[in-house]
Short mmCIF file of C-alpha atoms and ligand atoms in Angstrom, two decimals:
data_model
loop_
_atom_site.label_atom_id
_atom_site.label_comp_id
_atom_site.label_asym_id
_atom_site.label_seq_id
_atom_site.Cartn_x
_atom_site.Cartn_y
_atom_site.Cartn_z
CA UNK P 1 0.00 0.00 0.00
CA UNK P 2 1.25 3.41 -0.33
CA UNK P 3 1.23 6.33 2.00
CA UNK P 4 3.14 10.12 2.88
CA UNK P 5 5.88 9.54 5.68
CA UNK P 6 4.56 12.17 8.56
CA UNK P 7 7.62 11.86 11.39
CA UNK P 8 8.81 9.06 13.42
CA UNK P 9 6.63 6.15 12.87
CA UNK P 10 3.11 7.93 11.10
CA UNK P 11 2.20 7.02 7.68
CA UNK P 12 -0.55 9.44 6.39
CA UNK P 13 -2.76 7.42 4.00
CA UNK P 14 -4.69 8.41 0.85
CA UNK P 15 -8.50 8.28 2.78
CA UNK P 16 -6.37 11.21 5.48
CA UNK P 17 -5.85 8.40 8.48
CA UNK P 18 -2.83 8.04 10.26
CA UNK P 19 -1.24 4.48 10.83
CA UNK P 20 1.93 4.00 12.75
CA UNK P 21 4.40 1.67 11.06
CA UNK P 22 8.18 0.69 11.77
CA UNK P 23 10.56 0.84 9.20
CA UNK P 24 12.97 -1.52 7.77
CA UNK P 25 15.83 -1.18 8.56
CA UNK P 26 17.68 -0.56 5.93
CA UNK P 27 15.56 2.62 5.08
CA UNK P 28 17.51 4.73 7.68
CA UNK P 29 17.36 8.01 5.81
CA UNK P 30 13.41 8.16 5.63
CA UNK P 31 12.11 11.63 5.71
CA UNK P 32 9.32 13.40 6.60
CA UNK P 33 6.71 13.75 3.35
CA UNK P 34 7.82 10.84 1.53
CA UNK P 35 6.08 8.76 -0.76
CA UNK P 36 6.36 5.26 1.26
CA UNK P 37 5.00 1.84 0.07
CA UNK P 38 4.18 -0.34 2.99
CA UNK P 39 3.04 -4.25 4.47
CA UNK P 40 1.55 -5.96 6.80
CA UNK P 41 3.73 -8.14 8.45
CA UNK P 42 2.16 -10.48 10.94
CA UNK P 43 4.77 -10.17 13.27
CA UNK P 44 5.73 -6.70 13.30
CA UNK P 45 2.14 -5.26 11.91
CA UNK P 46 2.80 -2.12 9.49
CA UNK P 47 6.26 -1.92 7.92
CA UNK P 48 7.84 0.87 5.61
CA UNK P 49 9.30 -1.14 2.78
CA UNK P 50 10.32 1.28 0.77
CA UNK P 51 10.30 4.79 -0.61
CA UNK P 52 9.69 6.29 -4.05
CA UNK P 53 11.81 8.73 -5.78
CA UNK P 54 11.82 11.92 -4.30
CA UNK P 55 10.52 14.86 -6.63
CA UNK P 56 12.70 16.99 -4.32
CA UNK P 57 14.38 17.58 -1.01
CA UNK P 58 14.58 20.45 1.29
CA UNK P 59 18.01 20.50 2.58
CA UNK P 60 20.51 22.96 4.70
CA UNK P 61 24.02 22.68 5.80
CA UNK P 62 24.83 22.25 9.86
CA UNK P 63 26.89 23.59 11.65
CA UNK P 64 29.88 21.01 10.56
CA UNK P 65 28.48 21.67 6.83
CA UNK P 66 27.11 18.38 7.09
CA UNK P 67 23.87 18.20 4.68
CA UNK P 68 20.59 17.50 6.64
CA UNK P 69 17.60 16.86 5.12
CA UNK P 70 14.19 19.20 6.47
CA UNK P 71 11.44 17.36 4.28
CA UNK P 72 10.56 15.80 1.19
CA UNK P 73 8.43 16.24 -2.02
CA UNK P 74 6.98 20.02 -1.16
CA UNK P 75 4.59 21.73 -3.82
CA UNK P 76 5.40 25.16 -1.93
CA UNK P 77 7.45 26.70 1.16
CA UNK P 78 5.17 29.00 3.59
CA UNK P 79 7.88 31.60 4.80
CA UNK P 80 6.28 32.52 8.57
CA UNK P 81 7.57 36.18 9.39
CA UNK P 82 6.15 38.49 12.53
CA UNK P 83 7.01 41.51 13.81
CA UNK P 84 7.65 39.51 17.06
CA UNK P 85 10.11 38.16 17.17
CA UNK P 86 12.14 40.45 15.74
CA UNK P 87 12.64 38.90 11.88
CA UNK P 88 15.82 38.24 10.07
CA UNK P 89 15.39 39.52 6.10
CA UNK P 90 18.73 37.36 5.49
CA UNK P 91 17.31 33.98 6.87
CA UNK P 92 13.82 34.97 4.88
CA UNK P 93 15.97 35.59 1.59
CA UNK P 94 17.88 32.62 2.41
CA UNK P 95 14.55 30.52 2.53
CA UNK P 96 13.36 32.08 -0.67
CA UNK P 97 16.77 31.26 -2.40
CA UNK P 98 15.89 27.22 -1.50
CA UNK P 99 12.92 27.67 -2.70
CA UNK P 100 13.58 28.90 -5.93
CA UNK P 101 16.05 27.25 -6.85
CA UNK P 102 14.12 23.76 -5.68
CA UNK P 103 12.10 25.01 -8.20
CA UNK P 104 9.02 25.04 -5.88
CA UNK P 105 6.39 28.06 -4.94
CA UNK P 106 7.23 30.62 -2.10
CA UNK P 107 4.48 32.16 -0.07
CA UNK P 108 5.33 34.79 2.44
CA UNK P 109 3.18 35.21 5.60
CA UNK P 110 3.06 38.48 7.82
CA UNK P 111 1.90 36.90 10.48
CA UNK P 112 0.45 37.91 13.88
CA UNK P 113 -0.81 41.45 12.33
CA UNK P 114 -2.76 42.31 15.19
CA UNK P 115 0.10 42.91 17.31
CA UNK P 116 1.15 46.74 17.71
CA UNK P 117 3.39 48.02 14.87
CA UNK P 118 2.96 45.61 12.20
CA UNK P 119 2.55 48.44 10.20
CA UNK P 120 6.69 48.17 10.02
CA UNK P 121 5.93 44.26 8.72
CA UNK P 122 4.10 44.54 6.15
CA UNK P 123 6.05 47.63 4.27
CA UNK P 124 8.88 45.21 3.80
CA UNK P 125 6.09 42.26 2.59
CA UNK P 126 4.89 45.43 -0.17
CA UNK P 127 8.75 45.01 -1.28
CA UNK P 128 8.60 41.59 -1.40
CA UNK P 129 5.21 41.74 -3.18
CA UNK P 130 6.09 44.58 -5.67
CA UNK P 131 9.07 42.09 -7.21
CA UNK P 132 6.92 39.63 -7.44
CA UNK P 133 6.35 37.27 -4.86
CA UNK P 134 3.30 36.31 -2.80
CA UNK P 135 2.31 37.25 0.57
CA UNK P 136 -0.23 37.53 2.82
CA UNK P 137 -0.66 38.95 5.80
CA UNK P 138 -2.50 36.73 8.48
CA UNK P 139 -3.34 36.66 12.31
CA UNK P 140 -5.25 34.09 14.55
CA UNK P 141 -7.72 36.41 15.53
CA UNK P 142 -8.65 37.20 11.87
CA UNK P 143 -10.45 34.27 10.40
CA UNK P 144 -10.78 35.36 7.05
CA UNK P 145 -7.16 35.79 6.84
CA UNK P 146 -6.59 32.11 7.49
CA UNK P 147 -9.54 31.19 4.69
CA UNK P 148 -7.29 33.01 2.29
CA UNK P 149 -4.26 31.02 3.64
CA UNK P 150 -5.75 27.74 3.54
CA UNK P 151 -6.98 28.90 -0.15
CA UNK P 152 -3.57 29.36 -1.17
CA UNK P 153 -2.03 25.32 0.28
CA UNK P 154 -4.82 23.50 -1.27
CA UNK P 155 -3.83 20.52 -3.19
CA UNK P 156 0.17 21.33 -2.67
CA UNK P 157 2.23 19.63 0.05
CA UNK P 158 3.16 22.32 2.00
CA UNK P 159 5.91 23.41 4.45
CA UNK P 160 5.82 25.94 7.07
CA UNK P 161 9.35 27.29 7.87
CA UNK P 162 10.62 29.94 9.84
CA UNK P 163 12.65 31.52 12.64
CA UNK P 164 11.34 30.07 16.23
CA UNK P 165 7.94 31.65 17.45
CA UNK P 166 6.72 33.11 14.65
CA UNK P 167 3.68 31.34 15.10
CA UNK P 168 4.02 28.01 12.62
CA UNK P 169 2.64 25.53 15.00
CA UNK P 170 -0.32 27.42 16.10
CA UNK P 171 -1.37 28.21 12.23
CA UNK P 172 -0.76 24.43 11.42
CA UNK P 173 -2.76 23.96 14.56
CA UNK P 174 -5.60 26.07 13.55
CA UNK P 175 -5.70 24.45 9.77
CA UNK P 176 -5.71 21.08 10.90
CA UNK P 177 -8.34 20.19 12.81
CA UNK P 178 -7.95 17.93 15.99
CA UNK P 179 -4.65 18.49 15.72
CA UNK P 180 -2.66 17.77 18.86
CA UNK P 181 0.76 20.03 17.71
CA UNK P 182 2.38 21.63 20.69
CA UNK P 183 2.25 25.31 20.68
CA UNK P 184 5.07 27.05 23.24
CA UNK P 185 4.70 30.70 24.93
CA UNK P 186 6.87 33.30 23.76
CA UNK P 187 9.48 33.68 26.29
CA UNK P 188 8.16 36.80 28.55
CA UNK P 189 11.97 37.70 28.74
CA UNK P 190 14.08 37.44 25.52
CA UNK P 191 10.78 37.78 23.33
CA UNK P 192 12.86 34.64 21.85
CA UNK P 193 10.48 31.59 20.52
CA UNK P 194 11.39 28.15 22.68
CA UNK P 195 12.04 26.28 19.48
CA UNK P 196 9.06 24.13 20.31
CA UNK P 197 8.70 22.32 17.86
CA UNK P 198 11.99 19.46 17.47
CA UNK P 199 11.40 17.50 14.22
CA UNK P 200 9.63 18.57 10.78
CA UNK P 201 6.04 16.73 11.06
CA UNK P 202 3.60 16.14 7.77
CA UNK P 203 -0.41 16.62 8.40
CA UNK P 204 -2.93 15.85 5.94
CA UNK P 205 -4.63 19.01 5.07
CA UNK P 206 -7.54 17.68 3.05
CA UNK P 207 -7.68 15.97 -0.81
CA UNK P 208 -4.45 15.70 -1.81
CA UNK P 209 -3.13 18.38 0.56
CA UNK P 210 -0.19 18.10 3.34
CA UNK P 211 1.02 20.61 5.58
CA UNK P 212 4.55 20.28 7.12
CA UNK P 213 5.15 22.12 10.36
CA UNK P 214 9.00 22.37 10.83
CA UNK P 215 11.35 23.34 13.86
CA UNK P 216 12.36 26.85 13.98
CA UNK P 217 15.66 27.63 12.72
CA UNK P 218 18.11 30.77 13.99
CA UNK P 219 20.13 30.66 10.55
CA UNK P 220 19.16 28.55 7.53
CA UNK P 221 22.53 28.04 5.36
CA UNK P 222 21.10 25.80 2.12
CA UNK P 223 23.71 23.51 0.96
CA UNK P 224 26.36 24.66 -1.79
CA UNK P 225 25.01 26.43 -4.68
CA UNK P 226 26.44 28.87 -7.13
CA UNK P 227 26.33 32.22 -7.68
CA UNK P 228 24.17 31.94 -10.32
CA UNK P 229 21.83 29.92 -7.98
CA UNK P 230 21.81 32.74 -5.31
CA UNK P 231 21.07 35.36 -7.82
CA UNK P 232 18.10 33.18 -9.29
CA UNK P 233 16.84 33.95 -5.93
CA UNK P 234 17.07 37.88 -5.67
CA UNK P 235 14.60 38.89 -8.02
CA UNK P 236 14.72 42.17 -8.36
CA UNK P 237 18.30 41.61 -8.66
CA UNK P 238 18.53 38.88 -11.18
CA UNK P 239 16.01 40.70 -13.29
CA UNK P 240 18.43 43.90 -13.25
CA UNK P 241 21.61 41.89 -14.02
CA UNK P 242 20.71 40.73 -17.36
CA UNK P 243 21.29 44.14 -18.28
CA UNK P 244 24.87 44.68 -16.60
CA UNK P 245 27.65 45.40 -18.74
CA UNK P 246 29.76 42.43 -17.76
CA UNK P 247 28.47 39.07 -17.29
CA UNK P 248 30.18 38.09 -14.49
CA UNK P 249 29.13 41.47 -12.65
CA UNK P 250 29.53 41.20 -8.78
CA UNK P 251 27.35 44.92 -8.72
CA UNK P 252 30.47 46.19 -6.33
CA UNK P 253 32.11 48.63 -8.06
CA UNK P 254 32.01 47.42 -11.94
CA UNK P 255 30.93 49.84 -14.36
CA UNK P 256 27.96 49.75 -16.43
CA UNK P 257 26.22 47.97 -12.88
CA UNK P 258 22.03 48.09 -13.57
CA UNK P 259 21.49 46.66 -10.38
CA UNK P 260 23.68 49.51 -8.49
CA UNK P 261 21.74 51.80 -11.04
CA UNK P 262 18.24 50.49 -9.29
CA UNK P 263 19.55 50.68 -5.85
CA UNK P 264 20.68 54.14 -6.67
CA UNK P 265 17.63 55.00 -8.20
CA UNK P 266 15.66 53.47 -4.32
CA UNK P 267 14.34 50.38 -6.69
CA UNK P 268 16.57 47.89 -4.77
CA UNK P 269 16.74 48.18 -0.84
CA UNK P 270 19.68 48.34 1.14
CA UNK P 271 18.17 45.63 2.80
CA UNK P 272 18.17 43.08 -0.52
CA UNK P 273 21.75 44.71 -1.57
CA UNK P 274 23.23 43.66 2.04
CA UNK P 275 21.37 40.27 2.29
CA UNK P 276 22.50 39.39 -1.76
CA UNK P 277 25.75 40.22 -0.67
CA UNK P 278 26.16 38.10 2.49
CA UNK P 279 24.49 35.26 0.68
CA UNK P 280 27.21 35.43 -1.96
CA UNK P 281 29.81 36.02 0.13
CA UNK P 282 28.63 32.65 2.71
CA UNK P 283 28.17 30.53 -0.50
CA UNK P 284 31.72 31.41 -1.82
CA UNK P 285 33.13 30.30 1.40
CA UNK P 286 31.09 26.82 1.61
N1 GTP R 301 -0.62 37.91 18.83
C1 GTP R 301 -0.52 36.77 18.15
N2 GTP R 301 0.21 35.75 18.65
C2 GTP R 301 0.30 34.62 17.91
C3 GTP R 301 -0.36 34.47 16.67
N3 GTP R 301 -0.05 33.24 16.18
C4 GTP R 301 0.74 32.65 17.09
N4 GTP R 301 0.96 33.46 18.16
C5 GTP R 301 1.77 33.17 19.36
O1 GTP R 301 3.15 33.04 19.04
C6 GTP R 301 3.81 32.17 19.97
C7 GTP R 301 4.69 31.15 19.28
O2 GTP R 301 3.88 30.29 18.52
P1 GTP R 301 4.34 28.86 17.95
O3 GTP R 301 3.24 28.44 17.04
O4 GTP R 301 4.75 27.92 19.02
O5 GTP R 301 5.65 29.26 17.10
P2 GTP R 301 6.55 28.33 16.16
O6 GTP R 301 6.88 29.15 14.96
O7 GTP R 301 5.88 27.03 15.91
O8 GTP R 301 7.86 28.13 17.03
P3 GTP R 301 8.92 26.90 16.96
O9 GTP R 301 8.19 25.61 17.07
O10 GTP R 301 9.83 27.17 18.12
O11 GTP R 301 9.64 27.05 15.66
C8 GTP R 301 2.68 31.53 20.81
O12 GTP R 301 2.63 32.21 22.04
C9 GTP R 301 1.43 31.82 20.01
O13 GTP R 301 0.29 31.92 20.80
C10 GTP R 301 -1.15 35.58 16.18
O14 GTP R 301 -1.75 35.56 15.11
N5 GTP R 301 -1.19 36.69 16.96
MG1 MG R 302 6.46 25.09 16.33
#
C-alpha cells in the first residue's frame, strides 16, 4: 500500500488516516513527506518497505556543513515572518533562495498582524510583493485571513518554515483540525520563541493536501550552490543583471552595474543589496 511519511513512525494514508508503522531497517534516511509503500507483516504489523523517488528535497548545511535533510516532495514553502520576534530579512531571503532554486512556490506570511506596529511588517512584505512574490498577511484572531491562507495550500504539500515563534505551530494547529501540535509561549523575557517544535512533522490538510510544520531555525545556510543559484533567488536583482555590462558582474564597483543603477535610483533596498551580498559572500566560502 502506499502512504506520505509524517515523522517518526506515522504514515498518512490516501482516505487522510494516520497508521503508525516501523521501518525496515535498511531505510535509515526516511524523511518526513515521503512517498512510502508499505506491508503488513504479521509479526511486526505495518512496515515501511520502501520509498519512491523523491521529486525533491529540502536541505541545509549544519553547523559542521554536514547536509541534513528538512522534508521531502513540497509543492510550496510558507515563509512565517512576525514583527515579534524580531525577523531576520537574510534567513527569509535565504529561505526564498531554496525555494527557488528547488524550483518550488514561495508564499510569504506576515503573520500575527494584530500585534502593535505591524505596520513596520508589512512595508517590507509590499517590497517583497512589488518584485513579485506572494504574501499575505494573516493573524489568529482574523479568520478570514486564514480562509485566504488555507486557499492558497490547497492541493500542494506544504511546508511551514521559519525563525522560532513566529507562530508556525499554532497556524498548522488552527488548519488542521484535531490536531494535537504543541504550541510554546513566547518567552516573557528574551521575546525569543522556545524552538518548540523538534522534528519537521507532515499533516494531511484535506484531498491531496499536506502541511509540514518544521522546527524553527536561527540561521538557515542551504547547501552549496552557485552564484548563479543565489542570484536566481534575488529577483529584483537577477532581473536587473541581465542588463549589466559584464556578465560576471559582482554589482560592487564594476561599471555599467544596472542593479547599483536600481539601488541608486531606491528600486533595490539596502536591505536586498546587504542580504544578496552576504548570501554570496557565505556561498563562496562553503
Ligand atoms: N498575537 C498573536 N500571537 C500569535 C499568533 N499566532 C501565534 N501566536 C503566538 O506566538 C507564539 C509562538 O507560537 P508557535 O506556534 O509555538 O511558534 P513556532 O513558529 O511554531 O515556534 P517553533 O516551534 O519554536 O519554531 C505563541 O505564544 C502563540 O500563541 C497571532 O496571530 N497573533
Ligand atoms: Mg512550532
Amino acid at each position: 500500500m502506499l502512504a506520505r511519511y509524517g515523522a517518526s513512525v506515522l504514515l498518512l494514508l490516501p482516505n487522510q488516516q494516520t497508521l503508525t508503522a516501523s521501518v525496515r531497517r535498511r531505510l535509515e534516511h526516511i524523511t518526513c513527506g515521503d512517498q512510502v509503500e508499505f506491508e503488513t507483516d504479521t509479526k511486526d504489523g505495518e512496515v515501511v518497505t520502501s520509498i519512491a523517488t523523491r521529486k525533491n528535497v529540502l536541505q541545509r548545511a549544519d553547523f559542521r556543513n554536514k547536509t541534513k535533510t528538512l522534508a521531502s516532495n513540497i509543492d510550496q514553502i510558507v515563509i512565517v515572518t512576525a514583527i515579534k520576534p524580531v525577523p531576520d530579512w537574510q534567513l527569509v531571503d535565504q529561505l526564498i533562495v531554496a525555494g527557488i532554486d528547488m524550483g518550488v512556490e514561495v508564499l510569504l506570511l506576515a503573520h500575527k498582524s494584530d500585534l502593535e506596529n505591524s505596520e513596520d511588517l508589512h512595508q517590507t512584505h509590499d517590497y517583497y510583493k512589488k518584485i513579485g512574490h506572494k504574501s499575505l498577511i494573516t493573524s489568529l484572531h482574523d479568520p478570514a485571513s486564514l480562509e485566504s491562507l488555507d486557499n492558497q495550500l490547497t492541493g500542494k504539500t506544504n511546508i511551514l518554515v521559519g525563525q522560532s515563534g513566529m507562530g508556525k505551530s499554532t497556524l498548522a494547529n488552527y488548519l488542521i483540525e484535531h490536531s494535537e501540535i504543541k504550541i510554546g509561549a513566547l518567552s516573557e523575557s528574551s521575546g525569543h520563541g522556545q524552538h518548540t517544535t523538534s522534528v519537521a512533522q507532515c499533516y494531511p490538510l484535506g484531498e491531496d493536501a499536506y502541511l509540514i510544520d518544521s522546527p524553527g531555525v536561527r540561521d538557515f545556510t542551504a547547501t552549496a550552490l552557485s552564484a548563479n543559484q543565489v542570484s536566481a533567488g534575488f529577483l529584483e536583482i537577477h532581473e536587473a543583471a541581465a542588463r549589466c555590462k559584464f556578465n560576471d558582474c559582482r554589482h560592487q564597483q564594476e561599471p555599467a552595474c544596472a542593479v547599483r543603477e536600481q539601488f541608486e535610483q531606491g528600486l533595490i533596498s539596502q536591505q536586498r543589496m546587504d542580504s544578496f551580498a552576504r548570501l554570496l559572500k557565505q556561498q563562496s566560502s562553503l
